[in-house]
Coordinates of C-alpha atoms and ligand atoms in Angstrom, one line a residue:
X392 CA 155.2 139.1 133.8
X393 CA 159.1 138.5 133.8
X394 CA 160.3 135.1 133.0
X395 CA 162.7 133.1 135.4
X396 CA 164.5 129.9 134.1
X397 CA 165.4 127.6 137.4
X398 CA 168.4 125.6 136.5
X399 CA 167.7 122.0 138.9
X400 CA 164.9 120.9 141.0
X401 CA 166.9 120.5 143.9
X402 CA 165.3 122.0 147.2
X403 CA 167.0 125.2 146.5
X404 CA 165.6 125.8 143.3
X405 CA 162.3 124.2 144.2
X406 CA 162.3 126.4 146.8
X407 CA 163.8 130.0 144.8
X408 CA 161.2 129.0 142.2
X409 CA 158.7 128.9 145.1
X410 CA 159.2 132.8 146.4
X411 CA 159.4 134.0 142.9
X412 CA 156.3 132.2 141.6
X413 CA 154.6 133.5 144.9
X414 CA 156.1 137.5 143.8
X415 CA 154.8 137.5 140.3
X416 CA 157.3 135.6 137.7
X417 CA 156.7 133.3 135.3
X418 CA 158.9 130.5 136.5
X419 CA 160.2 127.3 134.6
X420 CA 162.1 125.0 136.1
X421 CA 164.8 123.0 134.1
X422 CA 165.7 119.6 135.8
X423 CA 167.8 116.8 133.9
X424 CA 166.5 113.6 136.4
X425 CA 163.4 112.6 135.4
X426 CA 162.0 113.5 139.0
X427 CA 162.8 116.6 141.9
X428 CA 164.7 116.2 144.6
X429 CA 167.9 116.6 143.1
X430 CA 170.4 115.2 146.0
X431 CA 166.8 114.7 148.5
X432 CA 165.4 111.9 145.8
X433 CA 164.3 108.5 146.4
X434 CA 165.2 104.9 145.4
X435 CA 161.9 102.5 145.5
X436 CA 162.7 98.8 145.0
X437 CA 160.8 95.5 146.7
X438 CA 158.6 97.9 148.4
X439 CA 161.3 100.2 150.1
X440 CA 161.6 103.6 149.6
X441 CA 165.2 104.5 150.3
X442 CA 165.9 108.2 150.5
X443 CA 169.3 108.5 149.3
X444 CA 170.9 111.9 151.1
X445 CA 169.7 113.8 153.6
X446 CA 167.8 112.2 156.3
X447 CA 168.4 114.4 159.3
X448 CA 165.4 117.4 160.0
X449 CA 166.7 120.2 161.6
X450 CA 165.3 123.9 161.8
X451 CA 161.5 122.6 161.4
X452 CA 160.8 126.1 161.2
X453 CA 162.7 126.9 158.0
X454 CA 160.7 123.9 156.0
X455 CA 157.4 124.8 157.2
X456 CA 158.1 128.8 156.5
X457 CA 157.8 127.6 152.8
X458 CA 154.6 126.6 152.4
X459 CA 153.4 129.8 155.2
X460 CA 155.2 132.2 152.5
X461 CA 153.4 131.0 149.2
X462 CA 150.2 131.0 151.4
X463 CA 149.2 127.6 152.8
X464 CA 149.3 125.8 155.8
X465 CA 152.5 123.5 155.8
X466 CA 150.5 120.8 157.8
X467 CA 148.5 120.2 154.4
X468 CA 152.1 119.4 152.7
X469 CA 154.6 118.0 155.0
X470 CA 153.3 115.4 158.6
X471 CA 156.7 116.4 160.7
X472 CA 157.2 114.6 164.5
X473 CA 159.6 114.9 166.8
X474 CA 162.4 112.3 166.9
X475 CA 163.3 111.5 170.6
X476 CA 165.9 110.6 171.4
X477 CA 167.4 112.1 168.3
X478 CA 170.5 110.5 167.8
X479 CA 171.4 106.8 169.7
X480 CA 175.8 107.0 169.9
X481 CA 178.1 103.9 170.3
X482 CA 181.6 104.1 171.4
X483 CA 184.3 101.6 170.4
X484 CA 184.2 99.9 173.6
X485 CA 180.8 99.3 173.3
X486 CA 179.6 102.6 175.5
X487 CA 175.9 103.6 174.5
X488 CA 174.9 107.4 174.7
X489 CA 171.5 109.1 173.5
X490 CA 171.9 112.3 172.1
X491 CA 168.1 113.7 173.2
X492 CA 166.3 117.5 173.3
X493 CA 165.2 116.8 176.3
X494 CA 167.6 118.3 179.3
X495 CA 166.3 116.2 182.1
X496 CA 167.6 113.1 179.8
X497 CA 170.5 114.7 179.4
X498 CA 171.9 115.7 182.6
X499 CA 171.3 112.3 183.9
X500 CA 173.7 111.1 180.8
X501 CA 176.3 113.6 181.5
X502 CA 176.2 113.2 184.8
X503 CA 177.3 109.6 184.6
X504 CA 180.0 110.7 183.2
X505 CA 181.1 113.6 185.6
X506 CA 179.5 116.4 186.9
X507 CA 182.4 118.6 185.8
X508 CA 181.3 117.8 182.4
X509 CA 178.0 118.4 182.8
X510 CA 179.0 122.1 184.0
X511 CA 181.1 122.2 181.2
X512 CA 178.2 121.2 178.6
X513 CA 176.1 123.6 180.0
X514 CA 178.1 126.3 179.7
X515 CA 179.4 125.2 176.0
X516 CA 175.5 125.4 175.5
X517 CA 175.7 129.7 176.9
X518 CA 178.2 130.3 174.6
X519 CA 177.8 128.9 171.7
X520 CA 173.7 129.9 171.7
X521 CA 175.2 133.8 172.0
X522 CA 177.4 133.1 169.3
X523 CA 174.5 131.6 167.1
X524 CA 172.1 134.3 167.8
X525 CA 174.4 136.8 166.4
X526 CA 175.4 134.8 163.8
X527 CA 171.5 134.6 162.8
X528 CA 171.0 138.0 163.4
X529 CA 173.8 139.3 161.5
X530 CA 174.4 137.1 159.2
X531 CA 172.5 134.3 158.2
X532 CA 168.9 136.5 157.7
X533 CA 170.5 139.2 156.1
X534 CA 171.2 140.0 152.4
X535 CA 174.6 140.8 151.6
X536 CA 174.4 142.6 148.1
X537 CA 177.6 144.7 148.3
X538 CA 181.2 144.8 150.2
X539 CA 180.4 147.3 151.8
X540 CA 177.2 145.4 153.6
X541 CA 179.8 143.4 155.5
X542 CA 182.8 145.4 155.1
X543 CA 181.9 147.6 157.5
X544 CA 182.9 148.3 161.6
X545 CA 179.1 147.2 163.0
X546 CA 179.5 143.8 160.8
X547 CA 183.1 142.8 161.2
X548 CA 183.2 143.5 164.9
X549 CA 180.1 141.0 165.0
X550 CA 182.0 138.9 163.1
X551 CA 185.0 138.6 165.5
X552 CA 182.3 138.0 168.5
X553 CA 182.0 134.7 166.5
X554 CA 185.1 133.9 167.7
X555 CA 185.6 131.5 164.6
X556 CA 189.1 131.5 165.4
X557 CA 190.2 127.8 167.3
X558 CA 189.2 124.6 165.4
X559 CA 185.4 122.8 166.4
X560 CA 187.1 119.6 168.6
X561 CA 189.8 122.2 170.5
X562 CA 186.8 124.8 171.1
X563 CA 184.4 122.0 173.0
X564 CA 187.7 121.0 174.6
X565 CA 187.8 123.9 176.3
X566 CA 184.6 123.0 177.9
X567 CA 184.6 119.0 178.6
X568 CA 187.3 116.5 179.4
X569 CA 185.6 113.4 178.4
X570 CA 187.0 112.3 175.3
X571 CA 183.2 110.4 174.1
X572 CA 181.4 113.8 175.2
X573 CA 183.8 116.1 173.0
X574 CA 183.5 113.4 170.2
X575 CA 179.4 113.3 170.6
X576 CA 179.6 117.2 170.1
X577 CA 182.3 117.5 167.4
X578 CA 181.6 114.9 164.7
X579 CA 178.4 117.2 163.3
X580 CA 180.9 118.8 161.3
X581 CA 181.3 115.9 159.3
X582 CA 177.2 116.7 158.4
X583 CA 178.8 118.7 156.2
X584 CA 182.1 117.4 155.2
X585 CA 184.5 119.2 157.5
X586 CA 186.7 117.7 159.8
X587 CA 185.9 119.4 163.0
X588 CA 189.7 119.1 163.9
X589 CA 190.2 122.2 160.8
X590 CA 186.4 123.4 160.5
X591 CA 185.6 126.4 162.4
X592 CA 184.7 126.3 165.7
X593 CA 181.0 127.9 164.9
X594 CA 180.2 124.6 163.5
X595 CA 179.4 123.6 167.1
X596 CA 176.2 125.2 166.7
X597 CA 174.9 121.9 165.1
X598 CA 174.4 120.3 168.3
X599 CA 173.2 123.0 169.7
X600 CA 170.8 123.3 167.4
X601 CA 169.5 120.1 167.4
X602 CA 169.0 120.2 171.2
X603 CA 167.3 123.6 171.4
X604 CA 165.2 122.7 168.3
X605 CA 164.9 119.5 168.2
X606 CA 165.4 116.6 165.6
X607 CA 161.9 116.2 163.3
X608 CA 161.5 113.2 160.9
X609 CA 159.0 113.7 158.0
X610 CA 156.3 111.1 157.0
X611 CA 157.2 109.7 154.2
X612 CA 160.8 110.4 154.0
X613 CA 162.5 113.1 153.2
X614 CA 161.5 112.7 149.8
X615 CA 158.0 113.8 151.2
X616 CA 159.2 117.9 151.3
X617 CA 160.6 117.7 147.7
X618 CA 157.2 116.2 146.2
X619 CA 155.4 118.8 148.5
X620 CA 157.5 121.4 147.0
X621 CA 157.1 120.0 143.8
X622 CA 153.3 120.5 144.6
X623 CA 153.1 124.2 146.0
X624 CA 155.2 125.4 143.3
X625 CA 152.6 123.6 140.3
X626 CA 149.4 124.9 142.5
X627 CA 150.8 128.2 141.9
X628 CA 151.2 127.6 138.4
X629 CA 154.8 127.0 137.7
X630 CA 156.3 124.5 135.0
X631 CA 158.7 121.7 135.3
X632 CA 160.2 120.5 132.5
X633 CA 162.2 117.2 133.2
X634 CA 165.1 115.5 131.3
X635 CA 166.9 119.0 130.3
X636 CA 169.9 119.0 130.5
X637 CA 171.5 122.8 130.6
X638 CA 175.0 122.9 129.1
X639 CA 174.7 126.8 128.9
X640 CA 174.0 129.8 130.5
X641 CA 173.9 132.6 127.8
X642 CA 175.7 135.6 128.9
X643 CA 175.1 138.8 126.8
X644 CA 176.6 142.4 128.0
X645 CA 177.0 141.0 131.3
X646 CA 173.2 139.8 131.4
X647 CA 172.5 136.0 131.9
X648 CA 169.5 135.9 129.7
X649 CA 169.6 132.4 127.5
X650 CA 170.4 129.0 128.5
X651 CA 170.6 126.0 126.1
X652 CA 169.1 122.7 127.2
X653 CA 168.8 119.7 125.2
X654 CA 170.7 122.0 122.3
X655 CA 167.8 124.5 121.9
X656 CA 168.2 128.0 123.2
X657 CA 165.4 129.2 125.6
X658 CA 164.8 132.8 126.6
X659 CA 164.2 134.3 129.6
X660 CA 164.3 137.8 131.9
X661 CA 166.2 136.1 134.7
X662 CA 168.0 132.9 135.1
X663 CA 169.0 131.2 138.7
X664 CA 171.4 128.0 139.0
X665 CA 170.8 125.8 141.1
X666 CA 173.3 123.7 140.0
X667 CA 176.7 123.3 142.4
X668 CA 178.5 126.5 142.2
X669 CA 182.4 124.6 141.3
X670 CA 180.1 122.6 138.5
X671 CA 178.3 125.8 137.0
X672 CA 181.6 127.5 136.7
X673 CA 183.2 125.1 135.1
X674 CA 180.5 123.8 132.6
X675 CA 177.8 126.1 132.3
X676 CA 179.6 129.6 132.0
X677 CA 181.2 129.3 128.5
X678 CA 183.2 132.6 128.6
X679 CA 186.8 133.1 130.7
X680 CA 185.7 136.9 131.0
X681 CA 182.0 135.9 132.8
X682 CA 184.2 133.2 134.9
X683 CA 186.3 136.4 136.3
X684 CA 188.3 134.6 139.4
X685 CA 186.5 131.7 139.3
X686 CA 188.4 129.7 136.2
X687 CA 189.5 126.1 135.8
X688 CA 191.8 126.1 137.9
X689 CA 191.3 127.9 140.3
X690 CA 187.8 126.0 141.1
X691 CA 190.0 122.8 140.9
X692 CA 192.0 124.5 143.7
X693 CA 189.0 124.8 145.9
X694 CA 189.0 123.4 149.0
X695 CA 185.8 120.3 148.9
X696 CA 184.2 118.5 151.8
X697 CA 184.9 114.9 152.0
X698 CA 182.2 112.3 150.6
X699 CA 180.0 110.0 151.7
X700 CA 179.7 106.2 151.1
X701 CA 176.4 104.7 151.0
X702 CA 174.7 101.5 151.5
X703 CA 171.2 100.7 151.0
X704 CA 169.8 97.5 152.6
X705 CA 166.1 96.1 152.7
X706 CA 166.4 93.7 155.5
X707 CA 163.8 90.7 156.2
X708 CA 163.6 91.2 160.1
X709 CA 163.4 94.2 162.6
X710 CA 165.6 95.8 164.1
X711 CA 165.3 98.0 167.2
X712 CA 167.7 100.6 167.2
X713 CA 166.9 104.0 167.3
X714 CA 166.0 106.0 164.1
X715 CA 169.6 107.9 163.8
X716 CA 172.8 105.7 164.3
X717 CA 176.4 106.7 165.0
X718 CA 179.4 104.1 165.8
X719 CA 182.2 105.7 166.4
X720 CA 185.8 104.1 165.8
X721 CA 188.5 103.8 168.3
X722 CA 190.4 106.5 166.8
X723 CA 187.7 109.0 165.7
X724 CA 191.1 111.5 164.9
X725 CA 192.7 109.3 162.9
X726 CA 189.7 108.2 160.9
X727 CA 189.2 112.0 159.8
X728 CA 192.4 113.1 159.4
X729 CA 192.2 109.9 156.8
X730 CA 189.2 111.4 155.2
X731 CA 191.3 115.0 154.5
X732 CA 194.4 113.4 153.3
X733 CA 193.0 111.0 150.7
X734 CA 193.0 108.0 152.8
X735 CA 190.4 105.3 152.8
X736 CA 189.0 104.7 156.3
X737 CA 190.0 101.4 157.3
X738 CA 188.1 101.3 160.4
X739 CA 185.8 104.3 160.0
X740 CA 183.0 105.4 161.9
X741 CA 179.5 105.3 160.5
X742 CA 176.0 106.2 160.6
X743 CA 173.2 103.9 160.2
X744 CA 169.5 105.4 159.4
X745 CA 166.6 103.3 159.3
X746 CA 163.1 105.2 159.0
X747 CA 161.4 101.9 159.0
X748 CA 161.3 101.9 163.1
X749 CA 158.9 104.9 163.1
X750 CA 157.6 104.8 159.3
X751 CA 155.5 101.8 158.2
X752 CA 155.2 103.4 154.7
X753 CA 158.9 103.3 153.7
X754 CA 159.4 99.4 154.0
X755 CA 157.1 96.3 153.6
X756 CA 155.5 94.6 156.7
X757 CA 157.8 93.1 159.3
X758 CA 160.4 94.6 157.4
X759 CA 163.5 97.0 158.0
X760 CA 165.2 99.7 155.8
X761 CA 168.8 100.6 156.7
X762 CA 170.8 103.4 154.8
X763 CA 174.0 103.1 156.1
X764 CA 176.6 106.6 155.1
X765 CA 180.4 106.2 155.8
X766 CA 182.2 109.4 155.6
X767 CA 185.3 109.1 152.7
X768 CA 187.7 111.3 151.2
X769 CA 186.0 113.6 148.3
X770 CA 185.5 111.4 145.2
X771 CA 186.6 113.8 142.8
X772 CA 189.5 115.0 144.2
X773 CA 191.0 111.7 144.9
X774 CA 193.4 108.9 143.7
X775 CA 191.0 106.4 144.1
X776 CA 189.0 105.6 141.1
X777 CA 185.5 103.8 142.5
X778 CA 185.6 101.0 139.9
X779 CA 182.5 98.4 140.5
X780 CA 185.7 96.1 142.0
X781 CA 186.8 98.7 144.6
X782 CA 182.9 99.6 145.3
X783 CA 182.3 96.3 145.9
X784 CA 185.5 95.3 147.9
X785 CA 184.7 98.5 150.4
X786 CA 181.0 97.4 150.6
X787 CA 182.1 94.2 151.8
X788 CA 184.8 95.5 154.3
X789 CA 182.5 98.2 155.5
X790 CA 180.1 95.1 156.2
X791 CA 182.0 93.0 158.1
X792 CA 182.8 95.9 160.3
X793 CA 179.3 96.3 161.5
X794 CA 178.8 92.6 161.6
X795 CA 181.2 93.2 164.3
X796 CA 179.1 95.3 166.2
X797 CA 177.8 93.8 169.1
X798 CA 173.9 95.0 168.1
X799 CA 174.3 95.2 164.6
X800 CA 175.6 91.6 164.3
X801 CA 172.6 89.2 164.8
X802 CA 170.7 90.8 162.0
X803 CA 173.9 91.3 159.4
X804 CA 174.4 87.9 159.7
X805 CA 171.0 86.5 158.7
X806 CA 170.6 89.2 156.3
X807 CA 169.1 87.8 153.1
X808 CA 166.9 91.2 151.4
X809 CA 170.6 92.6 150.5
X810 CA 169.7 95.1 147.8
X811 CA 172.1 96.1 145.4
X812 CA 171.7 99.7 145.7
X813 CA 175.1 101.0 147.0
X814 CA 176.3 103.9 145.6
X815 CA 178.6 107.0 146.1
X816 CA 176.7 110.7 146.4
X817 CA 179.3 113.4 145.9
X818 CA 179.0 116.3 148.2
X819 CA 181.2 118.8 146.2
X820 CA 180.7 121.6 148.4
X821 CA 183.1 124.3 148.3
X822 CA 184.3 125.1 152.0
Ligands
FAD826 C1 174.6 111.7 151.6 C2 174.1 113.1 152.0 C3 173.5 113.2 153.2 C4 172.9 114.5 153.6 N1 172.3 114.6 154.8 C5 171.7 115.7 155.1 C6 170.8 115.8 156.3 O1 170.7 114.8 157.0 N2 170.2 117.0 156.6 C7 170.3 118.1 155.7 O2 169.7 119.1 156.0 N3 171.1 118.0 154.6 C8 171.8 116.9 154.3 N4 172.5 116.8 153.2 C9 172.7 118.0 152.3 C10 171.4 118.3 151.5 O3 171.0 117.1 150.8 C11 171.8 119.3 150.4 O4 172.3 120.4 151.0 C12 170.6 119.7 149.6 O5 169.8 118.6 149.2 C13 171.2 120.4 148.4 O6 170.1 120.9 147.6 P1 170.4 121.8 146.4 O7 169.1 122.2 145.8 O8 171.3 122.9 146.7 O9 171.3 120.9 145.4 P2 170.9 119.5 144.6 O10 170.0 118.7 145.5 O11 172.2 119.0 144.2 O12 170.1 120.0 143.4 C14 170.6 120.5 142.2 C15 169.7 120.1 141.1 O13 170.1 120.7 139.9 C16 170.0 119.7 138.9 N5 171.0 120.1 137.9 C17 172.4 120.2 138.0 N6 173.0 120.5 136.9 C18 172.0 120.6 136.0 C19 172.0 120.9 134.6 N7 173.1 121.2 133.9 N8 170.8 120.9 133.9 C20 169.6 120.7 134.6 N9 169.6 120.3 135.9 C21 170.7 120.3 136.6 C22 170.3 118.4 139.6 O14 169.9 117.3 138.8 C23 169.6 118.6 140.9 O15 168.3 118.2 140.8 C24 173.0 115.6 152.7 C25 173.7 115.4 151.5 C26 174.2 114.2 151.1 C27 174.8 114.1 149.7

């Protein structure tokens, strides 16, 4: 039986470790929290359970095929229900849109606005579903193992019909004219740190996505799918060994065979990181010749998504707002062109999630949980240093914003449960 060592018990390598445990290896996972997750973990303090990244389910599908692959039914592991409407937007000037998966819903929004839009939407929706299905098709379920895989004419000319070509914001323009309907389709970009105004306009396919797919919300949290991974992958007798932290992956004759964790060397057959890519590079492959291209500096000249800013409240009243929460500024451009060029958002937009409106099991009675993300310039890459003083003094100015919100105000004001759980999560992801 070949041994694999899993570097991180992040839902990648939970999930790697799955598939391999499933096809025969010996699998070990190597995680230096003290619990899975990785960025998908959990903060519980005075009864709240604040999941402290990702909070948006997309693609049900892809979680549940998981748990179908190693055998089992995923309804034993993960509860999933549809969130409806899946996103509640607010304008600047106060303008309320739902973002929902059901079209009947969303004609009758669009068609407040105009029904020149709402043509427009529909046909963003034809093109941009062609463009996804060969992107799917072509590229996202297929292995590329060699140049020639995609170098090739059948592949590159599918490649153009992607027409990645025009920015995200210019190629919804070329649908709608309404300024708050090209914003509600352009900002998903920032889901993963790209300003749409530079990203590729493929990234559209996000809301697309969640329309045709729908938005799901896991009992529980999101935490839930990491301990249910953590769960499959022990029933089918893998190992986690917690508190290791790799510093090595152990290169000989080109073979990635040893890694050193907690200054001991451990052997095994195979060895997959799961750590970021730019991080691995830089820390865990020792030798310039195993870097090849990928040295210091040229990881440090990567291009990295901006990062987010988080605030974690446990508040002592309700508050009835939908599940997923964006405000948008009065100068949504401005605001992330700030986030690219190292400036901090002065009047940024925001999303406010709070699970507690559907969840009693994430916050105590009669209580609310809000996890509130502001999009800021990458953290490493920046010439702001996030002292506890500058933490504090955005937390503050990022507060009295949303106090200013006509619906959020009432219940900022009387807030009294503040926890002190703010912190920054890097997403270093190279782009
Ligand atoms: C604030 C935020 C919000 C997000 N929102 C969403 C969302 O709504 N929907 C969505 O789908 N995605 C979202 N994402 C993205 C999603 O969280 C990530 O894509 C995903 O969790 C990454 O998983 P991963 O396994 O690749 O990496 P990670 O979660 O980073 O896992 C890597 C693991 O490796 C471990 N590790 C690293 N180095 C070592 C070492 N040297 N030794 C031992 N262990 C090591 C780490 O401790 C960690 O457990 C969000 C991300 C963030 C930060």
């Amino acid at each position: 039986m070949k041994k694999v060592i899993v570097i991180g018990a992040g839902t990648a390598g939970l999930a790697s470790a799955i598939r391999l445990q499933k096809n025969g290896y010996d699998v070990t996972i190597l995680e230096k929290n003290e619990k899975v997750g990785g960025r998908m973990y959990q903060i519980e303090s005075n009864g709240f359970k604040f999941d402290v990244g990702p909070t948006i389910v997309m693609m049900k599908d892809i979680y549940e095929e998981l748990f179908r692959y190693s055998g089992v039914d995923p309804k034993d592991y993960i509860q999933m229900s549809r969130v409806e409407p899946m996103l509640s937007l607010t304008f600047a000037d106060g303008y309320q849109m739902d973002a929902s998966s059901d079209l009947v819903h969303m004609t009758k929004t669009h068609e407040a606005i105009s029904e020149k839009d709402t043509q427009g939407y529909l046909a963003y929706l034809a093109d941009i579903y062609k463009r996804y299905l060969i992107a799917k098709n072509d590229f996202i379920d297929r292995s590329f193992r060699k140049p020639s895989d995609f170098y090739n004419p059948k592949t590159l000319y599918q490649a153009l019909k992607l027409k990645t070509f025009s920015n995200a914001y210019d190629s919804i323009g070329k649908f709608v004219d309404d300024e708050r309907m090209r914003q509600a389709l352009a900002f998903q970009t920032l889901y993963i740190g790209v300003s749409p105004y530079s990203g590729p306009s493929i990234y559209t396919i996000i809301p697309m996505i969640e329309l045709l797919y729908g938005v799901y919300y896991i009992k529980g949290g999101m935490y839930s799918m990491a301990k249910a991974m953590e769960r499959r992958f022990l029933e089918l007798g893998g190992k986690i060994l917690f508190n290791q932290n790799v510093s090595e992956i152990v290169i000989k004759d080109k073979i990635a065979e040893d890694v050193i964790s907690n200054h001991e060397m451990i052997t095994a057959d195979l060895i997959l990181s799961n750590a970021d890519f730019p991080y691995a590079m830089d820390n865990l492959i020792k030798e310039n010749k195993y870097k090849k291209k990928y040295t210091y500096k040229r990881v440090d000249k990567m291009e990295y998504s901006s990062s987010s800013f988080l605030i974690y409240l446990g508040m002592n009243k309700k508050y009835p707002k939908a599940l997923h929460n964006i405000y948008f500024t009065s100068n949504f451009k401005e605001n992330v062109n700030n986030l690219f060029e190292d400036q901090m958002p002065l009047d940024p937009s925001f999303y406010v999630y709070s699970p507690s409106q559907i969840d009693e099991s994430v916050a105590p009675e009669g209580k609310e949980l809000l996890y509130i993300l502001v999009p800021v310039p990458n953290k490493h890459h920046s010439k702001h240093t996030w002292t506890k003083e500058f933490t504090e003094k955005y937390e503050n100015h990022v507060l009295n914003i949303m106090a200013k919100k006509k619906d959020l105000k009432i219940y900022l004001n009387i807030l009294k449960l503040k926890l002190i759980t703010h912190q920054m999560i890097l997403k270093k992801n190279s782009i």
